[in-house]
Short mmCIF file of C-alpha atoms and ligand atoms in Angstrom, two decimals:
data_model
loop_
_atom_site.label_atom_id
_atom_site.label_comp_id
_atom_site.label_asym_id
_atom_site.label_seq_id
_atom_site.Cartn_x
_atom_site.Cartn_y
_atom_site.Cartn_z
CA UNK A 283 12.92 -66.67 -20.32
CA UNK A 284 14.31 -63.15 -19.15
CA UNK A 285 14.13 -61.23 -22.37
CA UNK A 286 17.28 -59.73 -23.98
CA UNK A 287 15.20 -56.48 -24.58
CA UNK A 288 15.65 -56.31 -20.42
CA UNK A 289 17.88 -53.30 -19.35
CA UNK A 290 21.00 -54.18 -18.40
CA UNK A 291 21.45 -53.17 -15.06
CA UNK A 292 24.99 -52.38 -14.97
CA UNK A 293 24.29 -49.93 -17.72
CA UNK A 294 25.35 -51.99 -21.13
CA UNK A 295 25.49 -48.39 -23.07
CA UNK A 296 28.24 -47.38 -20.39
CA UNK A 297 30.33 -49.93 -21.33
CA UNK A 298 30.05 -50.30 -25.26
CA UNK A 299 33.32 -51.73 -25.78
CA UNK A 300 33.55 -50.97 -29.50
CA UNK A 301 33.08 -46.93 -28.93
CA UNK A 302 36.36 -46.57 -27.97
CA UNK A 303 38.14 -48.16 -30.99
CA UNK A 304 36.56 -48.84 -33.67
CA UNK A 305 36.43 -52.28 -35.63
CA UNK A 306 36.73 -52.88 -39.31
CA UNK A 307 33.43 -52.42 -41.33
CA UNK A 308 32.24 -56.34 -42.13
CA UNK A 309 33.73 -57.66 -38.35
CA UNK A 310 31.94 -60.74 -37.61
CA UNK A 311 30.37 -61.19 -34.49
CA UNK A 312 29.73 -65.18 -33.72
CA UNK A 313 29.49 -67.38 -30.47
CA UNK A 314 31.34 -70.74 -30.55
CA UNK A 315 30.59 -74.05 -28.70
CA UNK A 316 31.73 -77.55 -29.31
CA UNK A 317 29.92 -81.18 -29.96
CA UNK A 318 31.05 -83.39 -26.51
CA UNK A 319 30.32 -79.94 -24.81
CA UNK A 320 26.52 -79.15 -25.84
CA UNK A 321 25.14 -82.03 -27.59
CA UNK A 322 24.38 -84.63 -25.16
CA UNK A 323 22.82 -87.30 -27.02
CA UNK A 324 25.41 -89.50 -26.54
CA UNK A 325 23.11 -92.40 -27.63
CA UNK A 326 21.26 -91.58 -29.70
CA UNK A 327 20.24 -92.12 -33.57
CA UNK A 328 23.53 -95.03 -33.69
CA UNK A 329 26.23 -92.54 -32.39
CA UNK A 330 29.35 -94.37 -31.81
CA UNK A 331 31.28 -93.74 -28.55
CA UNK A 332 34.32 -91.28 -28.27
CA UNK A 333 36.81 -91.65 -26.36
CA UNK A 334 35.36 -88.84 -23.86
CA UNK A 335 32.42 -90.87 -23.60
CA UNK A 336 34.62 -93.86 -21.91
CA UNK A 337 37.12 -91.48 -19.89
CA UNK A 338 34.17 -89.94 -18.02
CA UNK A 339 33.16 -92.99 -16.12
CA UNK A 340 36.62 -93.64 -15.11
CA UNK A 341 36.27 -92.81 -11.84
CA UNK A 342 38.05 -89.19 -10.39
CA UNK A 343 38.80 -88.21 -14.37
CA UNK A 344 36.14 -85.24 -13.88
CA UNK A 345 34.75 -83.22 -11.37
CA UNK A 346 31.32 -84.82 -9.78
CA UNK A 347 31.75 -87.25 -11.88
CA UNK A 348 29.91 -85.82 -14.64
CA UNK A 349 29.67 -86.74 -18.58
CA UNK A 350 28.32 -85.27 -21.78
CA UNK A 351 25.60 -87.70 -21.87
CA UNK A 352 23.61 -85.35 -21.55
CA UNK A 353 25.30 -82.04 -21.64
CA UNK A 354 23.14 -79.65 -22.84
CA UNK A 355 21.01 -81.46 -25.32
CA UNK A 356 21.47 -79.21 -28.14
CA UNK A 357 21.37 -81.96 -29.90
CA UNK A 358 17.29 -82.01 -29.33
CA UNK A 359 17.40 -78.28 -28.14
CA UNK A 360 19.18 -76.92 -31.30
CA UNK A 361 16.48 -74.34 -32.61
CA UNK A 362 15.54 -72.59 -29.21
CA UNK A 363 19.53 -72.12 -29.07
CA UNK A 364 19.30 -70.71 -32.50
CA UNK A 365 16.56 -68.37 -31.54
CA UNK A 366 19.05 -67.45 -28.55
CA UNK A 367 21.47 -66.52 -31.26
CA UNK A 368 19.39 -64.62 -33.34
CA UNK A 369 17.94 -61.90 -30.05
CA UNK A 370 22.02 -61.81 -29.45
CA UNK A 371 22.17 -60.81 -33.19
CA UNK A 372 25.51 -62.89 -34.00
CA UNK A 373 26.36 -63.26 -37.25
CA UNK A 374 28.17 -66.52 -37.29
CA UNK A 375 27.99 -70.16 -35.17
CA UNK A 376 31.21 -71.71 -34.97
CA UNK A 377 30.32 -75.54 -33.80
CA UNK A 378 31.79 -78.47 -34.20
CA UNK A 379 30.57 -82.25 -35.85
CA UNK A 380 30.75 -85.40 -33.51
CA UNK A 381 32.71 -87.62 -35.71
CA UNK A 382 31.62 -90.76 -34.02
CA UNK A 383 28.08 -89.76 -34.71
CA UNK A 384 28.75 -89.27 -38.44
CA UNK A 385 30.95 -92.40 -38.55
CA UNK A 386 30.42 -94.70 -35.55
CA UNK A 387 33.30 -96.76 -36.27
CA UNK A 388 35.07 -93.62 -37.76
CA UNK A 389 35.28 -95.12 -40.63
CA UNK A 390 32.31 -96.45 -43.23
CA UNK A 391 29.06 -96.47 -42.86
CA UNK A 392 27.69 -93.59 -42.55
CA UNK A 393 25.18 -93.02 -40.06
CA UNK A 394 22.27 -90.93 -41.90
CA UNK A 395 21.02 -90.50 -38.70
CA UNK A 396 23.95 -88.29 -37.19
CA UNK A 397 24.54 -86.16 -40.69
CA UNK A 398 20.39 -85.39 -40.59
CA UNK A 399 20.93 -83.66 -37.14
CA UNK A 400 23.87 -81.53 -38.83
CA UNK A 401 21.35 -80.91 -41.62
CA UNK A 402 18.83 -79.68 -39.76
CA UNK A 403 21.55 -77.28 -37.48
CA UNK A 404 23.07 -75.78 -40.76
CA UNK A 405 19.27 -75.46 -42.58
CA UNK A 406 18.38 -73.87 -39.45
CA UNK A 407 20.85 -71.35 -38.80
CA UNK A 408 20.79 -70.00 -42.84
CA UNK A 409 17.20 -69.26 -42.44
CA UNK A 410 18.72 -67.40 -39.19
CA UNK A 411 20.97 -65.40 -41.18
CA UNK A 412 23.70 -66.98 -39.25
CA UNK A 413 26.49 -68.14 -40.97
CA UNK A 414 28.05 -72.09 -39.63
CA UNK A 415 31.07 -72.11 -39.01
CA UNK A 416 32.20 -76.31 -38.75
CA UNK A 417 34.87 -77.36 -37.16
CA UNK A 418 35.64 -81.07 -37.86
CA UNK A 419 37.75 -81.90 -34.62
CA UNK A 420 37.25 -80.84 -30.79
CA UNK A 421 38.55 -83.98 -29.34
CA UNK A 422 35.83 -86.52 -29.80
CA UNK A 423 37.41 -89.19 -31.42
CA UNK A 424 35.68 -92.25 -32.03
CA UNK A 425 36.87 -94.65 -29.68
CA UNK A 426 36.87 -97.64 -32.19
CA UNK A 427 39.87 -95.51 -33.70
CA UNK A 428 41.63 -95.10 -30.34
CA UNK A 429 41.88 -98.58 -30.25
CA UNK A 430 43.56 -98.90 -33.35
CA UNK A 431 45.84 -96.36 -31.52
CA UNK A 432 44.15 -93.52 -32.14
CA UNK A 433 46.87 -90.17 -33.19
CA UNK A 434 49.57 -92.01 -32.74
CA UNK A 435 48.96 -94.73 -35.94
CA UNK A 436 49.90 -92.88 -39.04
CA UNK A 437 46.62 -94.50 -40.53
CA UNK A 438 44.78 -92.09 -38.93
CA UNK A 439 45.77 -89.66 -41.50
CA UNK A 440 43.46 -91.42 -44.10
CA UNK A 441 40.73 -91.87 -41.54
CA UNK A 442 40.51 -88.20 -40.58
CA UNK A 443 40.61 -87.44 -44.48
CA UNK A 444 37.72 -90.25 -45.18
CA UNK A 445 35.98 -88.18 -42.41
CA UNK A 446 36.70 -84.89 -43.73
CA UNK A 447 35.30 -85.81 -47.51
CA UNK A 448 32.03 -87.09 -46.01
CA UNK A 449 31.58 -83.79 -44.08
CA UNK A 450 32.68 -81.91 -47.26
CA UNK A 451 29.48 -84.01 -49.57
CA UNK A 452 27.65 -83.60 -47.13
CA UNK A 453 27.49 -80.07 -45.96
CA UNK A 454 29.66 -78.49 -47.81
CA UNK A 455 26.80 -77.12 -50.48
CA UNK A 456 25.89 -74.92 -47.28
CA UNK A 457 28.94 -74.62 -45.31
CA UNK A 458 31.99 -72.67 -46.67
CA UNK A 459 33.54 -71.89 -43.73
CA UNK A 460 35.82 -74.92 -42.23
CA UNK A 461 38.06 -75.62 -39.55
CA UNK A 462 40.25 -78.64 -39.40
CA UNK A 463 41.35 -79.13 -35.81
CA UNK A 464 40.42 -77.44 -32.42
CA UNK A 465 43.33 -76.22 -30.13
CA UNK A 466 45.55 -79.30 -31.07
CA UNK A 467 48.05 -78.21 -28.29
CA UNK A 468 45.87 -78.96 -25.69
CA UNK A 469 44.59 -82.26 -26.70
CA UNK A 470 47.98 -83.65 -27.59
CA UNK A 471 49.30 -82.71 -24.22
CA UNK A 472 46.69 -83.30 -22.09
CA UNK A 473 46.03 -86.52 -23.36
CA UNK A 474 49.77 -88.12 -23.92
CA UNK A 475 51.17 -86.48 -21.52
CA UNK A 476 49.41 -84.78 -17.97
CA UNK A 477 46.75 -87.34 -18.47
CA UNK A 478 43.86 -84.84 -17.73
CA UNK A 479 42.21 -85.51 -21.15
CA UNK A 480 41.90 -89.22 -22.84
CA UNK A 481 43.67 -91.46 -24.11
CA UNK A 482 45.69 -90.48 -20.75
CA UNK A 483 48.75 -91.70 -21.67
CA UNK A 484 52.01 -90.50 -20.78
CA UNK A 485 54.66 -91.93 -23.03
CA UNK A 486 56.67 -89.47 -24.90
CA UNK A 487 57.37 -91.04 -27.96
CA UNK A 488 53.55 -90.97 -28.26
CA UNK A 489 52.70 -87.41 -27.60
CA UNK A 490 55.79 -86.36 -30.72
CA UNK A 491 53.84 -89.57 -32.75
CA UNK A 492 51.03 -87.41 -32.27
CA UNK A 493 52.04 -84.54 -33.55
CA UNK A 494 53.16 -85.22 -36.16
CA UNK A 495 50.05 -87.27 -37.17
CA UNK A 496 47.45 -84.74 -35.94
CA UNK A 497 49.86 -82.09 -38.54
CA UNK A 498 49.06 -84.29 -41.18
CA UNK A 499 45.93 -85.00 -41.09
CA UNK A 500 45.09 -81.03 -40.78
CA UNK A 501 47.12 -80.74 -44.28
CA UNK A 502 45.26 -83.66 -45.98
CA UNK A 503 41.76 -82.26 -44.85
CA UNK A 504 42.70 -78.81 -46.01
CA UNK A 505 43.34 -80.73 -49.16
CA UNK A 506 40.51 -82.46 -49.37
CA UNK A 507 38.13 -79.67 -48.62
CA UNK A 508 39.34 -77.34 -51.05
CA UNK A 509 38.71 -80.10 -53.93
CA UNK A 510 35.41 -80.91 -52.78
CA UNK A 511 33.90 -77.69 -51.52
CA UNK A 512 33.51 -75.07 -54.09
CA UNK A 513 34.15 -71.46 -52.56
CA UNK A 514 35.60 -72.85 -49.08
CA UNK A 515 37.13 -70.56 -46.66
CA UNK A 516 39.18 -72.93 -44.78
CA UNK A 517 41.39 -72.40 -41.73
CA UNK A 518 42.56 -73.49 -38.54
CA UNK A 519 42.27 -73.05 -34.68
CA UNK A 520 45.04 -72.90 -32.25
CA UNK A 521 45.44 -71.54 -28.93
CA UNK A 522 47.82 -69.04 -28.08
CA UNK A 523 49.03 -67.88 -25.30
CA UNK A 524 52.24 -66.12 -24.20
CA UNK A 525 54.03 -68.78 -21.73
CA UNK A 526 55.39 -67.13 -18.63
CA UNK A 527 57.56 -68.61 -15.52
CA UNK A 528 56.42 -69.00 -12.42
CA UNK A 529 58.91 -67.33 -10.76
CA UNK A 530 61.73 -65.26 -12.38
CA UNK A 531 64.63 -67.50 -12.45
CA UNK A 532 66.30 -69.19 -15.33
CA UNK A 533 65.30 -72.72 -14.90
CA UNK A 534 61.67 -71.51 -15.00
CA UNK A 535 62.48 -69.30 -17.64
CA UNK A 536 63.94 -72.21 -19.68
CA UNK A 537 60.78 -74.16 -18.79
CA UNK A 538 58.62 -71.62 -20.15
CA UNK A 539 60.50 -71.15 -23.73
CA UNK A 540 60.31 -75.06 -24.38
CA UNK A 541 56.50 -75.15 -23.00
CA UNK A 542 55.96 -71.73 -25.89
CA UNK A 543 57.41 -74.17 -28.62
CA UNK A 544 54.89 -76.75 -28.10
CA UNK A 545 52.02 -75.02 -27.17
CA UNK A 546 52.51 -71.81 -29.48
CA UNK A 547 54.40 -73.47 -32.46
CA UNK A 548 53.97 -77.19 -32.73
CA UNK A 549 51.06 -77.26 -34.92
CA UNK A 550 50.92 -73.44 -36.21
CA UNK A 551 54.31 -73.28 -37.50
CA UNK A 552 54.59 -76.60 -39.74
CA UNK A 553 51.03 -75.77 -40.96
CA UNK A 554 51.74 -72.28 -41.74
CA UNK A 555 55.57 -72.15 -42.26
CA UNK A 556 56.34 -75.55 -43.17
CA UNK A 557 58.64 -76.31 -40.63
CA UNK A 558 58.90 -76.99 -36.62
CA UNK A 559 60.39 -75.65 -33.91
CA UNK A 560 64.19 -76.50 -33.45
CA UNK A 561 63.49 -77.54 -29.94
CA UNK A 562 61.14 -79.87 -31.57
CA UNK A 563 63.11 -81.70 -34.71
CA UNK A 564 64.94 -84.49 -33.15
CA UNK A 565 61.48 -86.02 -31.60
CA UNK A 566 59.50 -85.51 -34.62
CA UNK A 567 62.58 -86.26 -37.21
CA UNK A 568 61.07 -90.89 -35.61
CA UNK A 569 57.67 -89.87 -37.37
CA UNK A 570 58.75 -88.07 -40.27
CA UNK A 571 58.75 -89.05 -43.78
CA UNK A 572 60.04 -88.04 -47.27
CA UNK A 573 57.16 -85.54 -48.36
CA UNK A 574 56.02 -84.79 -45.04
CA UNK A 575 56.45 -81.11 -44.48
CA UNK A 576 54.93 -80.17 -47.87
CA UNK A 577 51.71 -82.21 -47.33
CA UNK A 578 51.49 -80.51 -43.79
CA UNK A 579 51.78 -76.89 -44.93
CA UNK A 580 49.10 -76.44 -47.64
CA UNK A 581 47.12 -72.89 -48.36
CA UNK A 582 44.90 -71.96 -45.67
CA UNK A 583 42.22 -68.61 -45.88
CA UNK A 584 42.53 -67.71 -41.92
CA UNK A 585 43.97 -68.33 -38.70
CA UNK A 586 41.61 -68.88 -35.71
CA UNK A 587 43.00 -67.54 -32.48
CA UNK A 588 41.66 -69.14 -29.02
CA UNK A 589 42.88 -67.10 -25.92
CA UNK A 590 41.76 -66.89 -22.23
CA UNK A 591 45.03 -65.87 -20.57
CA UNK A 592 48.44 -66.36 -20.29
CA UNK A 593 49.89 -69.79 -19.32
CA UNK A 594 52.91 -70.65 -16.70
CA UNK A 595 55.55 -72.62 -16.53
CA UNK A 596 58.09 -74.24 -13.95
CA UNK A 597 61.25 -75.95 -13.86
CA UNK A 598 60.15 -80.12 -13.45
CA UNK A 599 63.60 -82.37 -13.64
CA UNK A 600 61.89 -85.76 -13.52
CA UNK A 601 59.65 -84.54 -16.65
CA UNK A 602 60.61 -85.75 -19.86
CA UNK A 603 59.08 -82.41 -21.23
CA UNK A 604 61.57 -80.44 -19.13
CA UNK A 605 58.69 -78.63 -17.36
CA UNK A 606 55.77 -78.24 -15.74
CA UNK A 607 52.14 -76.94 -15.78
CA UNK A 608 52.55 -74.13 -13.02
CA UNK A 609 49.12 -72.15 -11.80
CA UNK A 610 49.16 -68.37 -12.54
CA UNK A 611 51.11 -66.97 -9.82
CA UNK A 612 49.03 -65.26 -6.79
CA UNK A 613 50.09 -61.46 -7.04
CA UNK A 614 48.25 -61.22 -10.50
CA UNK A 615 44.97 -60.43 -11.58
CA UNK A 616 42.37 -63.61 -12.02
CA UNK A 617 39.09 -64.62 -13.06
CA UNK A 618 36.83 -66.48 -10.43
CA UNK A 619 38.12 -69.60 -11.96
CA UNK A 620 42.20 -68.76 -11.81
CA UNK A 621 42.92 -68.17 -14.90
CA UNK A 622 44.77 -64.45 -15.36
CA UNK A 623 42.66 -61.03 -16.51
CA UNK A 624 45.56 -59.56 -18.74
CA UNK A 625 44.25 -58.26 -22.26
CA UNK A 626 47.31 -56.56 -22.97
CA UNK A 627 48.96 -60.15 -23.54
CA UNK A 628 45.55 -60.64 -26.18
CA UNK A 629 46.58 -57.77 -27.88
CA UNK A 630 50.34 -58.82 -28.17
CA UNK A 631 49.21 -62.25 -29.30
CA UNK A 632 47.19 -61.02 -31.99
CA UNK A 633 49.66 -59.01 -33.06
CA UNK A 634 52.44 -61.90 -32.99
CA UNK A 635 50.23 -64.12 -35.03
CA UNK A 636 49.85 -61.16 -37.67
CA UNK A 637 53.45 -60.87 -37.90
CA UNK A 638 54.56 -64.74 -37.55
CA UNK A 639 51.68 -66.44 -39.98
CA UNK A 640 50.54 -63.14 -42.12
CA UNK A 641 46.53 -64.61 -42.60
CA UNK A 642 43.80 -62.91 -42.00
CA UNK A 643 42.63 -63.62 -38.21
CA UNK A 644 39.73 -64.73 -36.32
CA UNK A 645 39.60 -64.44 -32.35
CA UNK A 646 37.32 -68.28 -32.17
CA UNK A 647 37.38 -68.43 -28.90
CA UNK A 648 37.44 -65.78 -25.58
CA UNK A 649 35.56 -65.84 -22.89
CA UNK A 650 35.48 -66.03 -18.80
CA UNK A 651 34.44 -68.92 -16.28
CA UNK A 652 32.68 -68.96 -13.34
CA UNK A 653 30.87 -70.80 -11.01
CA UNK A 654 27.36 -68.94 -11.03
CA UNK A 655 23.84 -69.38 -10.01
CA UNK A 656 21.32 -67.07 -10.58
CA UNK A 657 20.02 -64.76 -7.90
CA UNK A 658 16.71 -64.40 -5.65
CA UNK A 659 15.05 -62.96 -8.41
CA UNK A 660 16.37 -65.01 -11.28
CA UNK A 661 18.66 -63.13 -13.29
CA UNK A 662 22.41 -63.86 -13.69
CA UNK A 663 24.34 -60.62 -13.17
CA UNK A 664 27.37 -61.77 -14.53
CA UNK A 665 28.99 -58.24 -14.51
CA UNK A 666 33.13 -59.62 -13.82
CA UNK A 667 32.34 -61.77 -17.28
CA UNK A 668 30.67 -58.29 -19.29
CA UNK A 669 33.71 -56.42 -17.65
CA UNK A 670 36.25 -59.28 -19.24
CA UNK A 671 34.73 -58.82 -22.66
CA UNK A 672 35.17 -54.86 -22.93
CA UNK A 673 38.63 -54.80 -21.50
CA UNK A 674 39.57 -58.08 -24.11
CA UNK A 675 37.50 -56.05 -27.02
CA UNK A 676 38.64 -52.87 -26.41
CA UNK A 677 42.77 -54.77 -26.70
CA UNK A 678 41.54 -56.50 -29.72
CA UNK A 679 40.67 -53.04 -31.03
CA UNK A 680 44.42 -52.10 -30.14
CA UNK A 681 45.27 -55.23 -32.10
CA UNK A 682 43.40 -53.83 -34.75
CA UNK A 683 44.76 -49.98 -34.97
CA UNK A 684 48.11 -51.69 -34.83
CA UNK A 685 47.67 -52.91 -38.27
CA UNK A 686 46.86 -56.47 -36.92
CA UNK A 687 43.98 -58.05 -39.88
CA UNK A 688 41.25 -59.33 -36.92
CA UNK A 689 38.15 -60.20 -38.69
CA UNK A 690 36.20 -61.29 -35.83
CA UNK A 691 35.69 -62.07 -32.50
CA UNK A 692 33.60 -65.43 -31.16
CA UNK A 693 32.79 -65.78 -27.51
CA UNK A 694 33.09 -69.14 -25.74
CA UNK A 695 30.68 -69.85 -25.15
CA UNK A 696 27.20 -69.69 -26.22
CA UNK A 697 25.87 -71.54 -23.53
CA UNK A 698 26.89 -72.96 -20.00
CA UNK A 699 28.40 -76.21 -21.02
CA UNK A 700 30.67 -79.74 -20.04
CA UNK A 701 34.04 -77.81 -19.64
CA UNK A 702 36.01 -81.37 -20.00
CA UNK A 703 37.88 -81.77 -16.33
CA UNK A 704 35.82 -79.62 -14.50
CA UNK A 705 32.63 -80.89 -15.72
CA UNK A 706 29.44 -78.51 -15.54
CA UNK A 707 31.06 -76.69 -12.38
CA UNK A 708 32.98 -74.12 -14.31
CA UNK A 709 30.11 -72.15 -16.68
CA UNK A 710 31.12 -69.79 -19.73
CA UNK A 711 28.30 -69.57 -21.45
CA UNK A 712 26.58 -66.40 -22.30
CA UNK A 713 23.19 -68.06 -21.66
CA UNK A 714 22.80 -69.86 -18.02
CA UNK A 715 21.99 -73.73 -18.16
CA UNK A 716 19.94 -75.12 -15.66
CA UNK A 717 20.96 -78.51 -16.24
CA UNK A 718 18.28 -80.39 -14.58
CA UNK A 719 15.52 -78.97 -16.67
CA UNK A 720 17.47 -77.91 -19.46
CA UNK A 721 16.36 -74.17 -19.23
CA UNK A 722 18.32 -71.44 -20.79
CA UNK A 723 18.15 -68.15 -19.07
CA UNK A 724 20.00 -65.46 -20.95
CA UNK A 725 22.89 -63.86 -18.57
CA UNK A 726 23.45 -59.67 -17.92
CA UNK A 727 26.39 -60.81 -20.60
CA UNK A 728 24.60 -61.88 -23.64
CA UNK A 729 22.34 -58.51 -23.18
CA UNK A 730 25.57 -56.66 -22.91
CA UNK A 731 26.82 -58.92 -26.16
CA UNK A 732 23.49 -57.94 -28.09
CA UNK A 733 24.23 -53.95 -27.32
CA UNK A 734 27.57 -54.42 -28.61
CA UNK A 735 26.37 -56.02 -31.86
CA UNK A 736 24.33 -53.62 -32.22
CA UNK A 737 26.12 -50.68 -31.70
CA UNK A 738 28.94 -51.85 -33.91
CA UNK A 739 26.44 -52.08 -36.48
CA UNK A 740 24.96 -48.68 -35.88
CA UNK A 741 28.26 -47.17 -35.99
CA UNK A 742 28.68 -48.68 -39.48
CA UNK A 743 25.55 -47.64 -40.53
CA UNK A 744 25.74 -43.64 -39.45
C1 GCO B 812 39.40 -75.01 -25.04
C2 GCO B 812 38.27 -75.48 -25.82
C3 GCO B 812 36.95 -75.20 -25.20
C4 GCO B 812 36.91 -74.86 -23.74
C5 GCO B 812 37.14 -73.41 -23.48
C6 GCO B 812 37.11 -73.01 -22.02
O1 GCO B 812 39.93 -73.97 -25.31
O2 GCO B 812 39.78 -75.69 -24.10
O3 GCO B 812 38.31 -75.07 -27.12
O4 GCO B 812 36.37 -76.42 -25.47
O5 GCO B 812 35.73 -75.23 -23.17
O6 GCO B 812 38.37 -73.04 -23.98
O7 GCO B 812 38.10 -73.69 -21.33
#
């Protein structure tokens, strides 16, 4: 393994991203990842199937064809990874539990089995020093409950809260820190509506059914963990990201507002504010019921912020949605993987989510993909990914001196890992996978991540 003690060649002390604005004393430094994406596993110790597990062997659903059978084993591989952590010097692991592998059927019995392995991760990462950080949903729902109908049965509301009170009994005398749902934009969407993620429907009564269902069951769990978990911290993820046209005219403008209600405010602002976007009312008014809104919008500790870029939007008549997915245009700046380098939009987003929601904040996810290999002598000099991170630190320190309450900042990812449609093509991690042996070989980027840990620290400290 290349040691992180290894000088960075592109001169990590030249490009401390913290020296130019400073961070609040206590900042938490973490790396994320999620179950599909690392575990692998997938059959192992009576896990159930998800309905990723299915979706990946229909055939063109992701690139080469791959799965997360395999992925990258963490599931076996979990204390080297730890180790990996611990010469990065994080102070937090934001993962998240494999409900099928808890709850095959995800519902009763248990499977001892699955909550062992999430013993073992959480025992192992407090004799770290490394805080968990469990998030109970990043898309891998059992598959026995997507044929029940999955989001869109209001039952599922009771299922996800069954799940949630095992995960609470189970963990929660080590884990405090909780996250009900993942980025439930993107699932919704993807999966009723573009069919890039499962169930790959597209029936629009089904997408607002799920909504509204997904918004409940994040206020039940938030419910239930705060009974059952003494001293929880509990919040919840969302991505945001400011929604541009594609071109400056007003259909695409119009396009872009309604695709910044759903994406931006379908989930945040009935959990947060109680109450949807106009745009939004008449769909959602078929799901809703007497009570609704106030068992949706229940206390939460922190708001976990996921953002790569900003998104576009263009005009689509035949779309029920009343637009489309547009690709960032070609005159701006973009990462070897398309997405747009603009951290002035991260900064504005932070503050946004200040003003709109008010909670403290947490950056959960950020990060840059790439398609990399390493180089004749076997380092990855992933210098455009170290050169993303200071420019996105440096306008979360903006955020900051703004008066914006950022607590800290996780990079996605940890590792190389199964990024959903694209498969293992499309790496993030900090640490390079070589998938067919399973070796991790630590990038330029997580020596440049240590330095900046440590510095930060230092600065505290003098
Ligand atoms: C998401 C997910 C992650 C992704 C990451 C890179 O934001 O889509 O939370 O699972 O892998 O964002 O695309």
């Amino acid at each position: 393994m290349v040691s992180l003690q290894t000088a960075f060649p592109g001169g990590a002390n030249d490009r401390r991203p913290v020296g130019r604005k400073p961070l609040p004393c206590g900042f938490l430094w973490g790396v994320s990842t999620s179950a599909y994406q690392v575990e692998g596993a997938a059959q192992a110790d009576g896990r159930g199937a998800s309905i990723w597990d299915g979706f990946c062997r229909e055939p063109g659903r992701i690139a080469n064809g791959d799965t997360g059978d395999e992925a990258c084993d963490h599931y076996h591989r979990y204390r080297e990874d730890i180790g990996l952590m611990q010469q990065i010097g994080v102070g937090a692991y934001r993962f998240s539990v494999a409900w099928p592998r808890i709850l095959p059927t995800g519902r009763s019995p248990v499977n001892e089995a699955g909550i062992a392995f999430y013993d073992r991760l959480v025992d192992g990462l407090l004799q770290a020093g490394i805080e968990p950080w469990l998030c109970l949903y990043h898309w891998d729902l059992p598959q026995a409950l997507q044929e029940l109908g999955g989001w869109t049965n209001r039952d599922v509301v009771e299922w996800f809260s069954d799940y949630a009170q095992v995960v609470a009994r189970r963990l929660g005398d080590r884990v405090k820190r909780f996250a009900t749902f993942n980025e439930p934009a993107v699932f919704t969407l993807f999966g009723y509506s573009f069919g890039w993620h499962p169930p790959a429907t597209n029936d629009h009564d089904s997408l607002y059914a799920a909504v509204h269902h997904v918004n409940l069951a994040h206020g039940t769990a938030v419910d239930v963990l705060r009974a059952e978990v003494a001293a929880a911290s509990i919040g919840v993820i969302h991505n945001m990201q400011p929604s541009r046209p594609v071109q400056q005219v007003p259909a695409d403008r119009k396009a872009a507002a309604i695709l910044d209600d759903f994406w931006n405010r379908a989930f945040p602002d009935p959990q947060l504010l109680g109450d949807y976007p106009a745009s939004l009312r008449g769909r959602i008014d078929l799901h809703r019921r007497k009570g609704d809104m106030e068992r949706i919008c229940r206390p939460v500790d922190w708001l976990g912020v996921n953002h790569y870029s900003p998104i576009y939007a263009k005009a689509e008549g035949a779309s029920p949605l009343g637009f489309a997915w547009a690709d960032a245009p070609a005159d701006v700046v973009r990462s070897p993987v398309g997405w747009q380098i603009d951290p002035m939009a991260f900064r504005d987003v932070l503050l946004d989510a200040h003003d709109r929601y008010g909670l403290p904040l947490y950056v959960t996810e950020n990060g840059a993909g790439a398609v990399e290999k390493p180089d004749a002598s076997g380092e990855i000099l992933d210098l455009e990914r170290v050169d993303y991170f200071s420019r996105y630190i440096n306008a979360l320190g903006e955020a900051v001196e703004l008066g914006a309450d950022v607590r800290g900042y996780f990079v996605w990812s940890l590792l190389d890992n199964f990024e959903w449609g694209a498969g293992y093509q499309n790496r993030f991690g900090l640490v390079y996978v070589d998938y067919p042996t399973q070796r991790r070989v630590p990038k330029a980027s997580a020596r440049w991540y240590a330095a900046t840990i440590k510095a930060a620290a230092e600065r505290v400290a003098t």
